[in-house]
């Protein structure tokens, strides 16, 4: 079945460091891909998305590019802030499916 | 309200008791989902509602789990005869239209602890 595998955490960084969280997927056809973020004490919220190959999703300084050839959707940010400390989830929605399949989540802590 | 509301936020119960978890989705959202988040695990899909119907219950882990939705709005997830392995955060999400990008709006979850 469709699934998402993402880099295990936890990840601890210093402010202004570069962040990459790897995500690869297995799916039939061409799914839509998402990154959700869960800040402490809050519900999950959509960070960015891409619906077709080579699309780049971006938001709040984060970017991820839909790579069909490597079945990947890695999340990157060039200079993290303490406020980026959160749990990040990669997810996919298969074509003609109504639900999202999520990865296990990666906990990121940014220290001042 | 402005977002998805879940109650209770925390529930501690004894093994064997029944529990009910409530979800109030964003007004007007026709789709409603329940997920479970266990420690160190990803989000596990439980059930999907479109209106008051549940076309996909495939994620419910056993017949002790059931859910209903009334008036196309509030949903209740019921766990009967709770077991320790049911301890998790139960997340509810809603969305407006399956055609629209697949974005789900999540509540903050109900943390269930079974002693």
Short mmCIF file of N, CA and C in Angstrom, two decimals, chain B residues 7-93:
data_model
loop_
_atom_site.label_atom_id
_atom_site.label_comp_id
_atom_site.label_asym_id
_atom_site.label_seq_id
_atom_site.Cartn_x
_atom_site.Cartn_y
_atom_site.Cartn_z
N UNK B 7 -12.80 17.24 22.60
CA UNK B 7 -12.90 17.13 24.05
C UNK B 7 -13.09 15.67 24.45
N UNK B 8 -12.61 15.27 25.63
CA UNK B 8 -11.76 16.08 26.50
C UNK B 8 -10.35 16.19 25.94
N UNK B 9 -9.58 17.11 26.44
CA UNK B 9 -8.20 17.22 25.98
C UNK B 9 -7.34 16.13 26.60
N UNK B 10 -7.72 15.73 27.80
CA UNK B 10 -7.03 14.64 28.50
C UNK B 10 -8.04 13.75 29.18
N UNK B 11 -7.82 12.45 29.08
CA UNK B 11 -8.72 11.50 29.72
C UNK B 11 -7.88 10.35 30.29
N UNK B 12 -8.02 10.13 31.58
CA UNK B 12 -7.38 8.99 32.23
C UNK B 12 -8.48 8.05 32.66
N UNK B 13 -8.37 6.79 32.30
CA UNK B 13 -9.40 5.83 32.62
C UNK B 13 -8.77 4.52 33.06
N UNK B 14 -9.59 3.70 33.66
CA UNK B 14 -9.11 2.39 34.08
C UNK B 14 -9.40 1.36 33.00
N UNK B 15 -8.54 0.40 32.90
CA UNK B 15 -8.73 -0.69 31.95
C UNK B 15 -10.12 -1.30 32.12
N UNK B 16 -10.78 -1.50 30.98
CA UNK B 16 -12.10 -2.10 31.00
C UNK B 16 -13.25 -1.11 30.94
N UNK B 17 -12.97 0.17 31.20
CA UNK B 17 -14.01 1.18 31.13
C UNK B 17 -14.23 1.62 29.67
N UNK B 18 -15.39 2.20 29.42
CA UNK B 18 -15.69 2.77 28.10
C UNK B 18 -15.36 4.27 28.12
N UNK B 19 -14.92 4.78 26.98
CA UNK B 19 -14.67 6.21 26.87
C UNK B 19 -15.29 6.75 25.59
N UNK B 20 -15.66 8.02 25.64
CA UNK B 20 -16.18 8.72 24.46
C UNK B 20 -15.34 9.97 24.23
N UNK B 21 -14.94 10.13 22.99
CA UNK B 21 -14.16 11.30 22.59
C UNK B 21 -14.97 12.07 21.56
N UNK B 22 -14.98 13.38 21.72
CA UNK B 22 -15.86 14.20 20.88
C UNK B 22 -15.05 15.09 19.96
N UNK B 23 -15.59 15.30 18.76
CA UNK B 23 -14.96 16.19 17.78
C UNK B 23 -16.02 17.12 17.19
N UNK B 24 -15.73 18.40 17.22
CA UNK B 24 -16.59 19.41 16.61
C UNK B 24 -15.81 20.01 15.44
N UNK B 25 -16.17 19.66 14.20
CA UNK B 25 -15.35 20.11 13.06
C UNK B 25 -15.62 21.58 12.72
N UNK B 26 -14.86 22.07 11.78
CA UNK B 26 -15.09 23.42 11.28
C UNK B 26 -16.45 23.45 10.59
N UNK B 27 -17.22 24.50 10.89
CA UNK B 27 -18.56 24.60 10.33
C UNK B 27 -18.52 24.54 8.81
N UNK B 28 -19.39 23.68 8.26
CA UNK B 28 -19.46 23.57 6.82
C UNK B 28 -18.57 22.50 6.21
N UNK B 29 -17.65 21.96 6.98
CA UNK B 29 -16.78 20.90 6.47
C UNK B 29 -17.55 19.59 6.42
N UNK B 30 -17.57 18.99 5.23
CA UNK B 30 -18.35 17.78 5.06
C UNK B 30 -17.57 16.51 5.41
N UNK B 31 -16.25 16.58 5.28
CA UNK B 31 -15.43 15.40 5.55
C UNK B 31 -14.83 15.50 6.95
N UNK B 32 -14.81 14.36 7.64
CA UNK B 32 -14.27 14.31 9.00
C UNK B 32 -13.47 13.03 9.14
N UNK B 33 -12.34 13.12 9.78
CA UNK B 33 -11.41 12.00 9.92
C UNK B 33 -11.04 11.83 11.39
N UNK B 34 -10.81 10.60 11.79
CA UNK B 34 -10.18 10.30 13.08
C UNK B 34 -8.85 9.59 12.79
N UNK B 35 -7.82 10.06 13.49
CA UNK B 35 -6.51 9.44 13.45
C UNK B 35 -6.06 9.15 14.88
N UNK B 36 -5.10 8.24 15.01
CA UNK B 36 -4.53 7.95 16.31
C UNK B 36 -3.02 8.14 16.22
N UNK B 37 -2.48 8.79 17.23
CA UNK B 37 -1.04 9.05 17.28
C UNK B 37 -0.48 8.42 18.54
N UNK B 38 0.25 7.33 18.36
CA UNK B 38 0.87 6.67 19.50
C UNK B 38 2.31 7.13 19.62
N UNK B 39 2.87 6.99 20.81
CA UNK B 39 4.24 7.46 21.07
C UNK B 39 5.20 6.82 20.10
N UNK B 40 5.94 7.67 19.38
CA UNK B 40 6.93 7.16 18.45
C UNK B 40 6.37 6.65 17.14
N UNK B 41 5.07 6.72 16.98
CA UNK B 41 4.44 6.24 15.75
C UNK B 41 3.93 7.42 14.94
N UNK B 42 3.68 7.15 13.69
CA UNK B 42 3.05 8.17 12.86
C UNK B 42 1.57 8.24 13.17
N UNK B 43 0.87 8.98 12.35
CA UNK B 43 -0.57 9.07 12.51
C UNK B 43 -1.23 7.88 11.83
N UNK B 44 -2.04 7.18 12.58
CA UNK B 44 -2.71 5.99 12.09
C UNK B 44 -4.16 6.35 11.77
N UNK B 45 -4.56 6.16 10.52
CA UNK B 45 -5.93 6.45 10.11
C UNK B 45 -6.89 5.49 10.77
N UNK B 46 -8.01 6.02 11.28
CA UNK B 46 -9.02 5.18 11.90
C UNK B 46 -10.29 5.10 11.07
N UNK B 47 -10.89 6.25 10.76
CA UNK B 47 -12.19 6.27 10.09
C UNK B 47 -12.39 7.60 9.40
N UNK B 48 -13.19 7.55 8.32
CA UNK B 48 -13.49 8.73 7.52
C UNK B 48 -15.00 8.86 7.39
N UNK B 49 -15.51 10.07 7.59
CA UNK B 49 -16.92 10.38 7.37
C UNK B 49 -17.07 11.36 6.22
N UNK B 50 -18.07 11.11 5.41
CA UNK B 50 -18.52 12.10 4.42
C UNK B 50 -19.98 12.37 4.80
N UNK B 51 -20.24 13.56 5.30
CA UNK B 51 -21.55 13.79 5.89
C UNK B 51 -21.70 12.90 7.12
N UNK B 52 -22.83 12.22 7.23
CA UNK B 52 -23.05 11.32 8.36
C UNK B 52 -22.66 9.88 8.07
N UNK B 53 -22.22 9.62 6.83
CA UNK B 53 -21.87 8.26 6.44
C UNK B 53 -20.38 8.02 6.61
N UNK B 54 -20.04 6.77 6.90
CA UNK B 54 -18.64 6.40 7.08
C UNK B 54 -18.26 5.38 6.02
N UNK B 55 -17.86 5.85 4.83
CA UNK B 55 -17.53 4.91 3.76
C UNK B 55 -16.26 4.11 4.01
N UNK B 56 -15.45 4.56 4.95
CA UNK B 56 -14.21 3.83 5.22
C UNK B 56 -13.98 3.75 6.72
N UNK B 57 -14.17 2.54 7.25
CA UNK B 57 -13.91 2.28 8.67
C UNK B 57 -12.72 1.35 8.81
N UNK B 58 -11.96 1.22 7.75
CA UNK B 58 -10.95 0.17 7.68
C UNK B 58 -9.85 0.30 8.72
N UNK B 59 -9.65 1.51 9.26
CA UNK B 59 -8.58 1.71 10.22
C UNK B 59 -8.95 1.42 11.66
N UNK B 60 -10.21 1.18 11.94
CA UNK B 60 -10.60 0.89 13.32
C UNK B 60 -9.92 -0.41 13.74
N UNK B 61 -9.16 -0.38 14.84
CA UNK B 61 -8.32 -1.55 15.16
C UNK B 61 -9.06 -2.77 15.67
N UNK B 62 -10.25 -2.59 16.21
CA UNK B 62 -11.02 -3.75 16.69
C UNK B 62 -12.48 -3.35 16.82
N UNK B 63 -13.33 -4.33 17.10
CA UNK B 63 -14.76 -4.03 17.22
C UNK B 63 -15.08 -3.30 18.53
N UNK B 64 -14.06 -3.05 19.34
CA UNK B 64 -14.30 -2.22 20.53
C UNK B 64 -14.38 -0.74 20.17
N UNK B 65 -13.93 -0.43 18.96
CA UNK B 65 -13.92 0.96 18.49
C UNK B 65 -15.12 1.20 17.58
N UNK B 66 -15.80 2.31 17.80
CA UNK B 66 -16.89 2.71 16.92
C UNK B 66 -16.93 4.23 16.88
N UNK B 67 -17.57 4.74 15.85
CA UNK B 67 -17.70 6.19 15.73
C UNK B 67 -18.99 6.51 15.02
N UNK B 68 -19.53 7.66 15.33
CA UNK B 68 -20.72 8.13 14.64
C UNK B 68 -20.61 9.63 14.45
N UNK B 69 -21.39 10.08 13.50
CA UNK B 69 -21.45 11.52 13.22
C UNK B 69 -22.91 11.87 13.01
N UNK B 70 -23.34 12.94 13.62
CA UNK B 70 -24.74 13.33 13.53
C UNK B 70 -24.87 14.75 13.00
N UNK B 71 -25.92 14.97 12.21
CA UNK B 71 -26.18 16.29 11.66
C UNK B 71 -25.09 16.81 10.77
N UNK B 72 -24.27 15.90 10.26
CA UNK B 72 -23.16 16.32 9.41
C UNK B 72 -22.16 17.17 10.13
N UNK B 73 -22.16 17.07 11.47
CA UNK B 73 -21.28 17.95 12.24
C UNK B 73 -20.50 17.14 13.27
N UNK B 74 -20.95 17.16 14.50
CA UNK B 74 -20.20 16.56 15.61
C UNK B 74 -20.04 15.06 15.43
N UNK B 75 -18.86 14.58 15.80
CA UNK B 75 -18.58 13.15 15.76
C UNK B 75 -18.12 12.68 17.14
N UNK B 76 -18.48 11.45 17.44
CA UNK B 76 -18.05 10.82 18.69
C UNK B 76 -17.34 9.52 18.38
N UNK B 77 -16.15 9.35 18.94
CA UNK B 77 -15.40 8.10 18.85
C UNK B 77 -15.55 7.40 20.20
N UNK B 78 -16.05 6.18 20.17
CA UNK B 78 -16.27 5.42 21.39
C UNK B 78 -15.34 4.22 21.43
N UNK B 79 -14.68 4.05 22.57
CA UNK B 79 -13.84 2.87 22.78
C UNK B 79 -14.42 2.12 23.96
N UNK B 80 -14.83 0.89 23.71
CA UNK B 80 -15.41 0.07 24.77
C UNK B 80 -14.33 -0.82 25.39
N UNK B 81 -14.52 -1.09 26.66
CA UNK B 81 -13.62 -2.03 27.38
C UNK B 81 -12.16 -1.68 27.08
N UNK B 82 -11.78 -0.48 27.42
CA UNK B 82 -10.45 0.02 27.05
C UNK B 82 -9.33 -0.89 27.55
N UNK B 83 -8.28 -0.95 26.75
CA UNK B 83 -7.07 -1.69 27.06
C UNK B 83 -5.90 -0.72 27.12
N UNK B 84 -4.81 -1.14 27.75
CA UNK B 84 -3.67 -0.26 27.88
C UNK B 84 -3.09 0.14 26.52
N UNK B 85 -3.19 -0.75 25.55
CA UNK B 85 -2.66 -0.41 24.23
C UNK B 85 -3.49 0.63 23.50
N UNK B 86 -4.64 1.00 24.07
CA UNK B 86 -5.44 2.06 23.47
C UNK B 86 -4.90 3.45 23.84
N UNK B 87 -3.98 3.50 24.78
CA UNK B 87 -3.41 4.78 25.19
C UNK B 87 -2.72 5.44 24.00
N UNK B 88 -3.14 6.67 23.71
CA UNK B 88 -2.64 7.39 22.54
C UNK B 88 -3.29 8.76 22.53
N UNK B 89 -2.87 9.57 21.56
CA UNK B 89 -3.57 10.82 21.28
C UNK B 89 -4.47 10.59 20.09
N UNK B 90 -5.75 10.88 20.26
CA UNK B 90 -6.73 10.69 19.20
C UNK B 90 -7.00 12.05 18.56
N UNK B 91 -6.71 12.12 17.28
CA UNK B 91 -6.81 13.36 16.53
C UNK B 91 -8.01 13.34 15.60
N UNK B 92 -8.69 14.44 15.55
CA UNK B 92 -9.80 14.62 14.61
C UNK B 92 -9.40 15.69 13.60
N UNK B 93 -9.83 15.51 12.38
CA UNK B 93 -9.55 16.50 11.34
C UNK B 93 -10.78 16.65 10.46
#
